[in-house]
Short mmCIF file of C-alpha atoms and ligand atoms in Angstrom, two decimals:
data_model
loop_
_atom_site.label_atom_id
_atom_site.label_comp_id
_atom_site.label_asym_id
_atom_site.label_seq_id
_atom_site.Cartn_x
_atom_site.Cartn_y
_atom_site.Cartn_z
CA MET F 456 -35.21 -33.08 15.41
CA PHE F 457 -37.05 -31.79 12.80
CA ASP F 458 -39.31 -34.57 12.14
CA ALA F 459 -40.65 -33.81 15.89
CA TYR F 460 -41.85 -30.33 14.39
CA SER F 461 -43.14 -32.00 10.95
CA GLY F 462 -45.82 -30.34 9.39
CA TYR F 463 -47.60 -33.89 9.48
CA GLN F 464 -47.63 -34.27 12.96
CA GLN F 465 -49.12 -30.35 13.64
CA PHE F 466 -51.90 -31.12 11.66
CA SER F 467 -52.58 -34.78 13.18
CA ARG F 468 -52.58 -33.05 16.49
CA LEU F 469 -55.13 -30.07 15.34
CA ALA F 470 -57.42 -32.54 13.94
CA LEU F 471 -57.70 -34.62 16.89
CA TYR F 472 -58.31 -31.13 18.93
CA LEU F 473 -60.85 -29.94 16.46
CA LEU F 474 -62.08 -33.81 16.50
CA ILE F 475 -62.46 -33.76 20.55
CA CYS F 476 -64.45 -30.60 20.19
CA LEU F 477 -66.74 -31.66 17.57
CA LEU F 478 -67.43 -35.08 20.35
CA LEU F 479 -67.92 -32.62 22.71
CA GLY F 480 -69.77 -30.32 20.80
CA LEU F 481 -72.17 -32.99 19.84
CA VAL F 482 -72.77 -34.54 23.49
CA VAL F 483 -73.32 -30.70 24.97
CA GLY F 484 -76.21 -30.37 21.75
CA ASP F 485 -74.25 -27.67 20.32
CA VAL F 486 -71.52 -28.28 17.68
CA VAL F 487 -70.69 -24.83 16.76
CA LEU F 488 -70.81 -22.74 19.90
CA VAL F 489 -67.83 -25.77 21.09
CA LEU F 490 -65.63 -25.29 17.93
CA CYS F 491 -65.99 -21.80 18.39
CA ILE F 492 -64.75 -22.12 22.03
CA GLY F 493 -62.14 -24.11 20.78
CA ALA F 494 -61.02 -22.40 17.76
CA PHE F 495 -60.54 -19.31 20.75
CA LEU F 496 -58.66 -21.18 23.10
CA ILE F 497 -56.45 -22.31 20.64
CA LEU F 498 -55.75 -18.72 19.01
CA ALA F 499 -55.01 -17.34 22.62
CA TRP F 500 -53.00 -20.07 23.40
CA HIS F 501 -50.99 -19.16 20.09
CA TYR F 502 -50.88 -15.27 21.12
CA ARG F 503 -49.44 -16.35 24.44
CA GLN F 504 -46.57 -18.20 22.64
CA LEU F 505 -46.13 -15.47 20.86
CA MET F 506 -45.31 -13.10 23.43
CA ARG F 507 -43.57 -15.22 25.19
CA LEU F 508 -41.36 -15.42 22.35
CA ASN F 509 -41.49 -11.52 21.94
CA TYR F 510 -40.13 -11.17 25.50
CA TRP F 511 -37.41 -13.65 24.79
CA LEU F 512 -36.24 -11.79 22.05
CA TRP F 513 -36.20 -8.32 22.97
CA LYS F 514 -35.83 -8.36 27.05
CA ASP F 515 -35.05 -11.88 28.15
CA ARG F 516 -31.29 -11.79 29.09
CA ARG F 517 -31.37 -15.45 29.25
CA LEU F 518 -29.51 -17.54 26.57
CA THR F 519 -32.18 -20.15 26.62
CA PRO F 520 -35.15 -20.18 25.41
CA PRO F 521 -38.54 -20.89 26.95
CA GLN F 522 -39.89 -23.85 27.12
CA GLY F 523 -42.30 -24.19 24.19
CA SER F 524 -45.17 -26.66 23.16
CA GLY F 525 -46.68 -27.85 20.32
CA SER F 526 -45.66 -25.92 16.77
CA TRP F 527 -43.70 -23.06 19.21
CA GLU F 528 -41.28 -25.76 20.52
CA GLY F 529 -39.56 -26.01 17.05
CA VAL F 530 -39.73 -22.12 16.38
CA PHE F 531 -38.33 -21.78 19.78
CA ASN F 532 -35.36 -24.42 19.49
CA GLY F 533 -35.07 -23.35 15.62
CA ILE F 534 -34.40 -19.67 16.84
CA TYR F 535 -31.93 -21.03 19.55
CA ARG F 536 -30.10 -23.06 17.35
CA LEU F 537 -29.45 -19.87 14.62
CA GLN F 538 -28.70 -17.95 17.28
CA GLY F 539 -25.71 -20.76 18.66
CA LYS F 540 -24.94 -20.92 14.72
CA ASN F 541 -24.39 -16.76 14.71
CA ARG F 542 -22.26 -17.11 17.73
CA LYS F 543 -19.74 -19.28 17.09
CA ARG F 544 -19.43 -17.48 13.63
CA VAL F 545 -18.68 -14.16 15.57
CA SER F 546 -16.20 -15.71 17.93
CA GLN F 547 -14.56 -17.09 15.04
CA LEU F 548 -14.41 -14.18 12.82
CA ALA F 549 -13.37 -12.33 16.23
CA ALA F 550 -10.32 -15.08 16.66
CA LEU F 551 -9.46 -14.41 12.96
CA LEU F 552 -9.86 -10.82 13.42
CA GLY F 553 -7.24 -11.22 16.33
CA ARG F 554 -5.00 -13.39 14.84
CA PHE F 555 -4.61 -10.85 11.49
CA ARG F 556 -4.10 -7.81 14.32
CA GLN F 557 -1.09 -9.90 15.78
CA GLY F 558 0.53 -10.14 12.62
CA ALA F 559 0.04 -6.79 11.99
CA GLU F 560 1.63 -6.03 15.21
CA ALA F 561 4.14 -8.12 14.62
CA LEU F 562 5.10 -6.17 11.06
CA PRO F 563 8.26 -4.24 11.16
CA ASP F 564 6.54 -1.82 9.75
CA ALA F 565 3.89 1.12 10.80
CA ALA F 566 0.91 -0.48 8.90
CA VAL F 567 -2.61 1.50 8.96
CA VAL F 568 -5.63 0.48 7.34
CA LEU F 569 -7.68 3.24 5.50
CA ASP F 570 -11.18 3.46 3.57
CA SER F 571 -11.88 4.86 0.00
CA GLY F 572 -12.20 8.00 1.61
CA LEU F 573 -8.33 8.39 3.25
CA ASN F 574 -10.30 7.86 7.18
CA ILE F 575 -8.29 5.97 9.38
CA LEU F 576 -9.67 2.21 10.30
CA TRP F 577 -7.25 1.13 11.88
CA CYS F 578 -3.31 1.22 12.78
CA ASN F 579 -0.71 -0.80 14.93
CA LYS F 580 1.43 0.21 17.15
CA LEU F 581 4.55 1.38 15.26
CA ALA F 582 1.85 3.57 13.33
CA GLN F 583 1.35 5.27 16.37
CA LEU F 584 5.39 5.53 17.43
CA MET F 585 6.08 6.47 13.99
CA LEU F 586 3.64 8.81 12.53
CA GLY F 587 2.02 10.28 15.68
CA LEU F 588 -1.22 8.45 15.56
CA VAL F 589 -3.29 8.16 19.04
CA TRP F 590 -5.51 4.59 19.26
CA PRO F 591 -8.49 4.49 19.07
CA GLN F 592 -9.16 8.27 19.18
CA ASP F 593 -7.98 9.09 15.87
CA ASN F 594 -10.54 6.09 14.40
CA GLY F 595 -12.60 7.48 11.46
CA GLN F 596 -10.06 11.01 10.75
CA ARG F 597 -8.79 11.36 7.71
CA VAL F 598 -5.13 10.49 7.53
CA ASP F 599 -3.82 13.57 5.67
CA ASN F 600 -5.70 15.66 8.75
CA LEU F 601 -3.16 14.00 10.75
CA ILE F 602 -0.20 13.60 8.45
CA ARG F 603 0.55 17.05 7.55
CA HIS F 604 3.05 17.22 5.08
CA PRO F 605 2.62 19.08 1.71
CA ASP F 606 4.64 16.07 -0.39
CA PHE F 607 2.43 13.85 1.42
CA SER F 608 -0.87 15.43 0.53
CA ALA F 609 0.67 16.05 -3.32
CA TYR F 610 1.20 12.08 -2.98
CA LEU F 611 -2.43 11.11 -1.91
CA LYS F 612 -3.68 13.32 -4.87
CA LYS F 613 -1.86 11.88 -7.25
CA ALA F 614 -2.86 8.49 -6.38
CA ARG F 615 0.10 7.19 -8.17
CA PHE F 616 1.44 4.84 -5.52
CA GLN F 617 3.22 2.65 -7.35
CA GLU F 618 6.25 4.40 -6.08
CA PRO F 619 7.22 5.06 -2.49
CA LEU F 620 7.04 8.94 -1.19
CA GLU F 621 9.93 9.67 1.40
CA LEU F 622 8.93 11.79 4.32
CA PRO F 623 10.28 13.13 7.19
CA SER F 624 8.55 11.52 10.17
CA PRO F 625 5.68 13.71 11.84
CA VAL F 626 7.26 12.87 15.52
CA SER F 627 11.06 13.79 15.07
CA GLU F 628 12.48 15.64 11.49
CA LYS F 629 15.38 14.00 11.76
CA ARG F 630 13.54 10.44 11.19
CA MET F 631 13.08 9.78 7.49
CA LEU F 632 10.33 7.86 6.67
CA GLU F 633 9.32 5.54 3.41
CA VAL F 634 5.61 5.60 3.03
CA ARG F 635 3.99 2.92 0.44
CA LEU F 636 -0.08 2.65 -0.20
CA MET F 637 -1.57 -0.07 -1.84
CA ALA F 638 -4.64 -1.61 -2.44
CA TYR F 639 -6.34 -3.48 -0.12
CA GLY F 640 -9.69 -5.66 0.36
CA ASP F 641 -12.74 -3.81 -0.68
CA ARG F 642 -11.50 -0.29 -2.04
CA GLN F 643 -9.66 0.05 1.31
CA LEU F 644 -6.13 1.21 1.27
CA LEU F 645 -2.98 -0.17 3.44
CA LEU F 646 -0.39 1.88 4.08
CA ILE F 647 3.09 1.10 5.02
CA ALA F 648 5.61 3.17 6.64
CA ARG F 649 9.02 1.96 6.81
CA ASP F 650 12.01 3.75 8.91
CA ILE F 651 14.98 4.70 6.55
CA THR F 652 17.08 7.02 8.38
CA ARG F 653 19.83 4.60 8.68
CA VAL F 654 19.70 3.60 5.32
CA ARG F 655 19.65 7.44 4.23
CA GLN F 656 22.58 7.78 6.35
CA LEU F 657 24.57 5.33 5.28
CA GLU F 658 23.82 6.36 1.70
CA GLY F 659 25.15 10.15 2.90
CA MET F 660 28.42 8.47 4.15
CA ARG F 661 29.57 6.51 1.09
CA LYS F 662 28.95 9.84 -0.89
CA GLU F 663 30.79 12.07 1.23
CA PHE F 664 33.45 8.94 1.40
CA VAL F 665 33.37 9.18 -2.68
CA ALA F 666 34.15 12.95 -2.46
CA ASN F 667 36.82 13.17 -0.15
CA VAL F 668 38.77 10.45 -1.44
CA SER F 669 38.42 11.98 -5.21
CA HIS F 670 39.47 15.17 -3.76
CA GLU F 671 42.63 14.06 -1.92
CA LEU F 672 43.41 12.55 -4.82
CA LYS F 673 43.49 15.22 -6.94
CA THR F 674 46.28 17.38 -5.73
CA PRO F 675 49.33 13.97 -5.30
CA LEU F 676 47.63 13.15 -8.90
CA THR F 677 48.91 16.35 -10.05
CA VAL F 678 52.11 16.35 -8.59
CA LEU F 679 52.66 13.18 -9.96
CA GLN F 680 51.44 14.16 -13.57
CA GLY F 681 53.45 17.19 -13.48
CA TYR F 682 56.81 15.64 -12.83
CA LEU F 683 56.31 12.84 -15.05
CA GLU F 684 55.62 15.26 -17.76
CA MET F 685 59.16 17.16 -16.86
CA MET F 686 61.05 13.81 -16.40
CA GLU F 687 59.59 12.38 -19.70
CA SER F 688 60.47 15.98 -21.51
CA MET F 689 64.05 15.43 -19.98
CA ALA F 690 64.64 11.86 -20.97
CA ASP F 691 66.32 11.78 -24.80
CA GLU F 692 65.16 9.40 -27.60
CA THR F 693 67.39 6.00 -26.37
CA ASP F 694 66.40 6.67 -22.64
CA PRO F 695 64.86 2.93 -21.73
CA ASN F 696 62.74 4.54 -19.41
CA ARG F 697 61.00 6.72 -21.84
CA LYS F 698 58.66 4.32 -22.60
CA ALA F 699 57.56 3.49 -18.75
CA LEU F 700 58.03 7.49 -18.50
CA VAL F 701 54.89 7.72 -21.47
CA LEU F 702 53.10 4.72 -19.99
CA MET F 703 52.62 6.27 -16.28
CA GLN F 704 51.49 9.06 -17.43
CA GLN F 705 48.95 8.18 -19.76
CA GLN F 706 47.74 6.03 -16.36
CA THR F 707 47.76 9.23 -14.07
CA GLY F 708 45.72 11.27 -16.61
CA ARG F 709 43.16 8.24 -16.48
CA MET F 710 43.13 8.52 -12.66
CA GLN F 711 42.46 11.80 -13.40
CA SER F 712 40.01 12.19 -15.12
CA MET F 713 38.26 9.06 -13.25
CA VAL F 714 38.76 11.25 -10.42
CA GLU F 715 37.17 14.67 -11.98
CA GLN F 716 34.13 12.47 -13.06
CA LEU F 717 33.38 11.15 -9.82
CA LEU F 718 33.80 14.27 -8.23
CA VAL F 719 31.18 15.60 -11.27
CA LEU F 720 28.74 12.72 -10.14
CA SER F 721 28.92 13.14 -6.70
CA ARG F 722 28.53 16.91 -6.99
CA ILE F 723 25.09 16.33 -9.34
CA GLU F 724 23.87 13.51 -7.10
CA ASP F 725 24.29 15.87 -4.04
CA ALA F 726 22.44 18.84 -5.50
CA SER F 727 18.80 17.09 -4.73
CA GLU F 728 16.88 20.26 -5.84
CA ILE F 729 17.68 22.02 -8.53
CA ASN F 730 16.60 25.70 -9.18
CA LEU F 731 14.01 25.24 -12.04
CA ALA F 732 13.15 28.79 -11.87
CA ASN F 733 16.88 29.07 -14.02
CA VAL F 734 16.42 29.42 -18.09
CA ILE F 735 19.49 27.66 -19.60
CA ASP F 736 20.48 30.00 -22.60
CA MET F 737 20.20 27.10 -25.05
CA ASN F 738 22.02 28.77 -27.87
CA LYS F 739 25.25 29.31 -26.12
CA MET F 740 25.12 25.44 -24.87
CA LEU F 741 24.69 24.44 -27.96
CA ALA F 742 27.89 26.72 -29.51
CA VAL F 743 29.98 24.93 -26.71
CA LEU F 744 28.86 21.77 -27.92
CA ARG F 745 29.34 22.21 -30.90
CA THR F 746 32.91 23.23 -29.99
CA GLU F 747 33.72 20.38 -28.13
CA ALA F 748 32.47 17.92 -30.65
CA GLU F 749 34.50 19.62 -33.19
CA ALA F 750 37.70 19.33 -31.08
CA LEU F 751 37.03 15.28 -30.51
CA SER F 752 36.46 14.76 -33.93
CA ARG F 753 39.36 16.42 -35.09
CA GLU F 754 37.92 16.33 -38.93
CA ARG F 755 37.94 12.24 -38.54
CA TYR F 756 34.01 12.34 -38.45
CA GLN F 757 31.52 13.50 -40.29
CA ILE F 758 29.17 15.85 -37.71
CA THR F 759 25.90 16.66 -38.30
CA PHE F 760 24.04 19.61 -36.20
CA ASP F 761 20.22 19.73 -36.55
CA PHE F 762 19.78 22.54 -33.45
CA ASP F 763 16.58 24.75 -33.14
CA THR F 764 18.54 27.30 -30.98
CA LYS F 765 14.99 28.97 -29.72
CA LEU F 766 13.92 25.91 -28.03
CA HIS F 767 15.13 27.43 -24.20
CA VAL F 768 14.29 25.05 -21.23
CA HIS F 769 14.28 25.53 -17.67
CA GLY F 770 16.96 23.97 -15.08
CA ASN F 771 20.64 23.94 -14.37
CA GLU F 772 22.77 24.45 -17.47
CA LEU F 773 25.92 22.79 -15.85
CA GLN F 774 24.62 19.44 -15.24
CA LEU F 775 22.55 19.57 -18.79
CA ARG F 776 25.43 21.00 -20.60
CA SER F 777 27.78 17.63 -18.56
CA ALA F 778 24.86 15.20 -19.76
CA CYS F 779 25.16 15.95 -23.45
CA SER F 780 28.82 16.51 -23.55
CA ASN F 781 29.43 12.91 -22.73
CA LEU F 782 26.31 11.12 -25.00
CA ILE F 783 28.29 13.46 -27.40
CA SER F 784 32.05 11.93 -26.18
CA ASN F 785 30.38 8.42 -26.43
CA ALA F 786 29.44 8.72 -29.66
CA ILE F 787 33.07 9.72 -31.16
CA ARG F 788 34.82 7.23 -28.78
CA TYR F 789 32.56 4.28 -29.55
CA THR F 790 32.50 5.18 -33.39
CA GLU F 791 35.47 4.16 -35.56
CA PRO F 792 36.96 7.24 -37.67
CA GLY F 793 35.47 8.05 -41.04
CA GLY F 794 31.78 7.23 -38.93
CA LYS F 795 28.61 9.74 -39.03
CA VAL F 796 27.53 11.56 -35.76
CA THR F 797 24.41 13.37 -36.11
CA ILE F 798 23.72 15.63 -32.62
CA CYS F 799 19.84 16.91 -32.36
CA TRP F 800 17.78 19.61 -30.20
CA LYS F 801 14.39 19.82 -31.38
CA LYS F 802 10.62 20.05 -30.30
CA VAL F 803 8.77 17.07 -29.65
CA ALA F 804 5.24 16.40 -29.33
CA THR F 805 6.29 15.73 -25.24
CA GLY F 806 8.86 18.26 -24.92
CA ALA F 807 12.28 19.38 -25.92
CA MET F 808 14.56 16.69 -27.57
CA PHE F 809 17.97 16.34 -27.49
CA SER F 810 19.81 13.26 -29.09
CA VAL F 811 22.57 11.79 -30.69
CA THR F 812 22.91 9.35 -33.40
CA ASP F 813 26.23 7.52 -33.95
CA THR F 814 27.49 4.70 -36.97
CA GLY F 815 29.39 3.11 -34.32
CA ILE F 816 30.28 0.16 -32.99
CA GLY F 817 26.40 -0.55 -31.15
CA ILE F 818 25.13 -1.94 -27.68
CA PRO F 819 24.21 -5.76 -27.67
CA PRO F 820 20.48 -5.56 -26.00
CA GLN F 821 21.53 -7.51 -23.10
CA HIS F 822 23.82 -4.49 -21.79
CA ILE F 823 21.68 -1.49 -22.29
CA ALA F 824 19.45 -1.79 -18.85
CA ARG F 825 23.04 -1.61 -16.80
CA LEU F 826 24.46 1.15 -19.12
CA THR F 827 23.82 3.97 -16.48
CA GLU F 828 25.42 1.74 -13.31
CA ARG F 829 28.80 3.28 -12.11
CA PHE F 830 31.49 1.79 -13.71
CA TYR F 831 29.60 -0.62 -16.02
CA ARG F 832 31.19 -1.07 -19.86
CA VAL F 833 30.52 -3.55 -22.56
CA ASP F 834 33.92 -4.16 -23.17
CA ASN F 835 36.52 -3.08 -20.43
CA ALA F 836 39.30 -3.23 -22.86
CA ARG F 837 37.91 -0.50 -25.76
CA SER F 838 36.63 1.45 -22.59
CA ARG F 839 40.14 1.48 -21.31
CA GLN F 840 41.48 2.48 -24.33
CA THR F 841 39.18 5.11 -25.22
CA GLY F 842 40.00 6.72 -21.84
CA GLY F 843 36.68 5.78 -20.79
CA THR F 844 35.65 5.91 -17.11
CA GLY F 845 32.43 3.97 -16.77
CA LEU F 846 31.33 7.08 -15.42
CA GLY F 847 29.89 8.95 -17.78
CA LEU F 848 25.88 7.51 -18.22
CA ALA F 849 25.33 7.17 -14.39
CA ILE F 850 26.48 11.13 -14.43
CA VAL F 851 23.96 11.49 -17.32
CA LYS F 852 21.19 9.65 -15.32
CA HIS F 853 21.53 11.80 -12.41
CA ALA F 854 21.56 15.24 -14.05
CA LEU F 855 18.38 14.21 -16.62
CA ASN F 856 16.84 12.53 -13.28
CA HIS F 857 16.80 15.98 -11.79
CA HIS F 858 15.33 17.58 -14.82
CA HIS F 859 12.60 15.28 -14.81
CA SER F 860 13.85 13.29 -17.69
CA GLU F 861 15.24 9.72 -18.73
CA LEU F 862 17.64 8.31 -20.65
CA VAL F 863 16.33 6.37 -23.99
CA VAL F 864 19.14 3.90 -25.41
CA MET F 865 18.72 2.48 -29.16
CA SER F 866 21.26 0.43 -30.17
CA GLU F 867 21.94 -2.26 -33.04
CA PRO F 868 25.40 -4.27 -33.02
CA GLY F 869 27.53 -3.22 -35.84
CA LYS F 870 25.18 -0.35 -36.75
CA GLY F 871 25.28 2.21 -34.18
CA SER F 872 23.36 3.83 -31.50
CA THR F 873 21.05 6.49 -30.80
CA PHE F 874 20.89 7.68 -27.09
CA SER F 875 18.52 10.58 -26.52
CA PHE F 876 16.41 12.23 -23.31
CA VAL F 877 13.27 14.48 -23.55
CA ILE F 878 12.74 17.37 -21.45
CA PRO F 879 9.27 17.44 -20.56
CA LEU F 880 6.57 20.57 -21.62
CA HIS F 881 6.52 21.93 -17.78
CA LEU F 882 10.45 23.16 -17.89
CA LEU F 883 10.45 24.24 -21.92
CA ALA F 884 10.84 28.00 -21.03
CA GLN F 885 8.09 30.10 -23.58
P1 ADP C 93 32.66 4.92 -20.36
O1 ADP C 93 33.15 6.23 -20.05
O2 ADP C 93 33.28 3.29 -20.14
O3 ADP C 93 32.40 5.30 -21.96
P2 ADP C 93 30.12 5.35 -20.03
O4 ADP C 93 28.98 5.61 -18.96
O5 ADP C 93 29.84 6.59 -20.66
O6 ADP C 93 31.33 5.42 -19.60
O7 ADP C 93 29.39 4.33 -21.31
C1 ADP C 93 28.89 2.82 -20.17
C2 ADP C 93 29.22 1.94 -21.52
O8 ADP C 93 28.09 1.78 -22.11
C3 ADP C 93 30.98 2.06 -22.21
O9 ADP C 93 32.11 1.02 -21.42
C4 ADP C 93 30.24 1.75 -23.32
O10 ADP C 93 30.76 0.04 -23.68
C5 ADP C 93 28.77 1.84 -23.98
N1 ADP C 93 28.65 2.80 -24.95
C6 ADP C 93 28.43 4.28 -24.17
N2 ADP C 93 28.14 5.04 -25.27
C7 ADP C 93 27.96 4.10 -26.26
C8 ADP C 93 27.92 4.64 -27.83
N3 ADP C 93 27.55 5.28 -28.18
N4 ADP C 93 28.37 3.23 -28.69
C9 ADP C 93 28.39 2.04 -28.11
N5 ADP C 93 28.69 1.57 -26.98
C10 ADP C 93 28.39 2.65 -26.08
#
């Protein structure tokens, strides 16, 4: 096809035309005049072709180009071919976009595509139902102008999207959404919102159930414990039932402490927000911890206290004390008598650090990540023997969460462990 419009052919045609003009000029006897007229005619013809092309490109609605001739035929057909290719590419892109939209509509979550300025570029149907967006009216609107919640604005401002955000749905306060943002395409963001109302309801029911059962078990256990104590005191040394009574008393004691710990845990879990304006009197709290540690030790351990009693923090005294005393009691329970336990409360660059270091049995590294799970024990027999419930570190984790802190465990089997946490600078009291 292209050969037909090749430069060689065009040139030979032009040469033939000029030769005819030359011959005609010779016949007429005025070569210059005839050549000028020939050149003018050829210029006029090209100008006309140019006008036809202009008209077709800008005004004509027909897809097919005007019938061109000579070198213009190649130009017309070439433009037509390019247009055809473009149309095909556009329809392929439209089909791809259609498939993407169909896929996004089939998602079980709300999906919103945002540009780098957080303006809405597109959203699916679920986004309209769950987030109250209206499409296409909300196209180009800033997403935080439409989802008006202080937590959402703070989340966008912080721009730390690794963590999801939980938010009541703008459509219904009763529905809870989990919102995630992720980088997408060319500096765009994809917002995904999932309805987690049911999950939260089930979690609430589980917590309530555990709290209720623990509460209900308290009274029967106290009665049992009371009677067992009475029966044991009435049984004399030779009574064959005495050993059984002692064992029964020990086990009811274990059950009682487990119920107590479960209640503490559900109370701490329930208190979703604590009053961080409250300043804890660390002087008093550290004195209580010291008395507790000494009572547990019964002079069998070398306990060292390194307390900065002027270092006060904001938070909930009961929760923080519960976390600290669990760490202290663990250090004593998992250290052989004669061992050393060092308890510190001091200022560090990142805040206020509480640490308990022991020279006890230590923990193999594969267990460390799971220690704060409920009922997780490295050695079941040892935990039972020392009166452990498997809930202590779960309580510590939740209490620390409320104080924007995390438990750090360093341990070497056979050598000892250090359990520590840092209360961040913004919770330090001046
Ligand atoms: P428990 O009531 O069984 O002590 P915790 O939740 O307090 O439960 O602790 C979980 C497990 O972590 C314990 O069973 C124990 O194996 C291990 N652990 C906790 N503190 C220490 C420590 N100071 N030294 C060694 N092991 C520890």
